[in-house]
């Protein structure tokens, strides 16, 4: 199973981090506010319960980078919609403007 970096971008420029499962093409749904040890974020049976999820953009560095739109909750630290880029209305190749330069390769 391949884990690539996943970054979630909120509209106020807050970034959150997780891993992207690059063989199944699915963003892991548990977020952290820092990038450290992002590959170790475990599976958990939980979800957003506050109803305050927001429109976000999310992307991965896999395959030279691609990104798409979905929803996530910064309070519950969860992706709530759009885990799979194939479900997105639009998907873009490369890195978005908000993707930190130091995490491009
Ligand atoms: Zn929530």
mmCIF file of C-alpha atoms and ligand atoms in Angstrom:
data_model
loop_
_atom_site.group_PDB
_atom_site.id
_atom_site.type_symbol
_atom_site.label_atom_id
_atom_site.label_comp_id
_atom_site.label_asym_id
_atom_site.label_seq_id
_atom_site.Cartn_x
_atom_site.Cartn_y
_atom_site.Cartn_z
ATOM 1 C CA UNK A 1 0.000 0.000 0.000
ATOM 2 C CA UNK A 2 1.462 3.332 -1.005
ATOM 3 C CA UNK A 3 1.110 6.398 1.141
ATOM 4 C CA UNK A 4 1.692 9.815 -0.376
ATOM 5 C CA UNK A 5 1.332 13.205 1.234
ATOM 6 C CA UNK A 6 -2.175 14.659 1.354
ATOM 7 C CA UNK A 7 -2.825 18.328 2.139
ATOM 8 C CA UNK A 8 -6.225 19.918 2.789
ATOM 9 C CA UNK A 9 -6.588 23.651 2.176
ATOM 10 C CA UNK A 10 -9.344 25.636 3.924
ATOM 11 C CA UNK A 11 -10.605 28.909 2.496
ATOM 12 C CA UNK A 12 -8.786 30.961 5.173
ATOM 13 C CA UNK A 13 -5.482 29.350 4.037
ATOM 14 C CA UNK A 14 -5.312 26.949 6.973
ATOM 15 C CA UNK A 15 -3.566 23.745 5.904
ATOM 16 C CA UNK A 16 -4.091 20.309 7.409
ATOM 17 C CA UNK A 17 -2.244 17.116 6.662
ATOM 18 C CA UNK A 18 -2.888 13.443 6.157
ATOM 19 C CA UNK A 19 -1.864 10.656 3.789
ATOM 20 C CA UNK A 20 -3.184 9.700 0.412
ATOM 21 C CA UNK A 21 -3.594 6.033 -0.399
ATOM 22 C CA UNK A 22 -2.121 6.055 -3.882
ATOM 23 C CA UNK A 23 -2.998 2.552 -5.005
ATOM 24 C CA UNK A 24 -6.726 2.948 -4.280
ATOM 25 C CA UNK A 25 -6.678 6.737 -4.915
ATOM 26 C CA UNK A 26 -8.342 7.695 -1.645
ATOM 27 C CA UNK A 27 -7.527 10.529 0.766
ATOM 28 C CA UNK A 28 -7.354 9.282 4.355
ATOM 29 C CA UNK A 29 -10.128 10.998 6.316
ATOM 30 C CA UNK A 30 -8.292 11.882 9.543
ATOM 31 C CA UNK A 31 -6.450 15.219 9.591
ATOM 32 C CA UNK A 32 -3.680 16.719 11.643
ATOM 33 C CA UNK A 33 -2.650 20.373 11.883
ATOM 34 C CA UNK A 34 1.050 19.532 11.353
ATOM 35 C CA UNK A 35 2.864 17.388 8.812
ATOM 36 C CA UNK A 36 5.027 15.413 11.253
ATOM 37 C CA UNK A 37 4.613 11.642 10.938
ATOM 38 C CA UNK A 38 1.620 12.053 8.674
ATOM 39 C CA UNK A 39 2.090 8.508 7.367
ATOM 40 C CA UNK A 40 1.367 7.179 10.873
ATOM 41 C CA UNK A 41 -2.105 8.668 11.229
ATOM 42 C CA UNK A 42 -4.220 5.628 12.124
ATOM 43 C CA UNK A 43 -7.603 4.439 10.989
ATOM 44 C CA UNK A 44 -10.394 5.416 13.362
ATOM 45 C CA UNK A 45 -14.101 4.785 13.389
ATOM 46 C CA UNK A 46 -15.308 8.326 13.799
ATOM 47 C CA UNK A 47 -16.741 11.157 11.776
ATOM 48 C CA UNK A 48 -17.669 14.833 11.838
ATOM 49 C CA UNK A 49 -20.466 15.260 14.352
ATOM 50 C CA UNK A 50 -20.567 19.068 14.590
ATOM 51 C CA UNK A 51 -21.953 19.802 11.124
ATOM 52 C CA UNK A 52 -19.470 22.649 10.618
ATOM 53 C CA UNK A 53 -17.567 21.145 7.713
ATOM 54 C CA UNK A 54 -16.384 23.559 5.021
ATOM 55 C CA UNK A 55 -15.579 23.618 1.342
ATOM 56 C CA UNK A 56 -11.920 22.788 0.864
ATOM 57 C CA UNK A 57 -9.427 21.955 -1.813
ATOM 58 C CA UNK A 58 -7.281 18.897 -1.276
ATOM 59 C CA UNK A 59 -4.394 17.374 -3.107
ATOM 60 C CA UNK A 60 -1.545 14.924 -3.131
ATOM 61 C CA UNK A 61 2.059 14.923 -4.280
ATOM 62 C CA UNK A 62 1.525 11.554 -5.945
ATOM 63 C CA UNK A 63 2.253 11.392 -9.663
ATOM 64 C CA UNK A 64 3.612 14.924 -9.852
ATOM 65 C CA UNK A 65 0.660 16.318 -7.930
ATOM 66 C CA UNK A 66 -3.071 16.720 -8.474
ATOM 67 C CA UNK A 67 -5.837 18.374 -6.526
ATOM 68 C CA UNK A 68 -9.609 18.643 -6.354
ATOM 69 C CA UNK A 69 -12.492 19.983 -4.257
ATOM 70 C CA UNK A 70 -14.290 18.429 -1.324
ATOM 71 C CA UNK A 71 -15.356 19.161 2.223
ATOM 72 C CA UNK A 72 -13.616 18.833 5.600
ATOM 73 C CA UNK A 73 -14.117 19.780 9.234
ATOM 74 C CA UNK A 74 -11.325 21.556 11.096
ATOM 75 C CA UNK A 75 -13.026 20.924 14.452
ATOM 76 C CA UNK A 76 -13.455 17.165 14.078
ATOM 77 C CA UNK A 77 -10.281 16.879 11.943
ATOM 78 C CA UNK A 78 -12.039 14.900 9.245
ATOM 79 C CA UNK A 79 -12.471 14.904 5.502
ATOM 80 C CA UNK A 80 -16.243 14.674 5.086
ATOM 81 C CA UNK A 81 -16.701 14.624 1.302
ATOM 82 C CA UNK A 82 -14.575 14.072 -1.785
ATOM 83 C CA UNK A 83 -12.047 11.560 -0.503
ATOM 84 C CA UNK A 84 -11.655 10.205 -4.007
ATOM 85 C CA UNK A 85 -10.548 12.541 -6.798
ATOM 86 C CA UNK A 86 -12.567 10.439 -9.229
ATOM 87 C CA UNK A 87 -15.729 11.729 -7.473
ATOM 88 C CA UNK A 88 -14.734 15.366 -7.898
ATOM 89 C CA UNK A 89 -16.430 17.585 -10.452
ATOM 90 C CA UNK A 90 -13.063 19.034 -11.428
ATOM 91 C CA UNK A 91 -9.597 17.685 -10.891
ATOM 92 C CA UNK A 92 -6.430 19.598 -11.705
ATOM 93 C CA UNK A 93 -2.943 18.325 -12.474
ATOM 94 C CA UNK A 94 0.146 19.683 -10.779
ATOM 95 C CA UNK A 95 0.393 21.626 -7.542
ATOM 96 C CA UNK A 96 -2.077 24.344 -6.521
ATOM 97 C CA UNK A 97 -0.819 27.786 -5.492
ATOM 98 C CA UNK A 98 -1.413 27.031 -1.825
ATOM 99 C CA UNK A 99 0.802 23.910 -1.850
ATOM 100 C CA UNK A 100 3.991 24.770 0.111
ATOM 101 C CA UNK A 101 7.106 24.937 -2.052
ATOM 102 C CA UNK A 102 9.055 22.781 0.399
ATOM 103 C CA UNK A 103 6.680 19.859 -0.101
ATOM 104 C CA UNK A 104 6.972 19.754 -3.887
ATOM 105 C CA UNK A 105 9.152 17.122 -5.505
HETATM 106 ZN ZN1 LIG B 1 -17.143 18.533 12.569
#
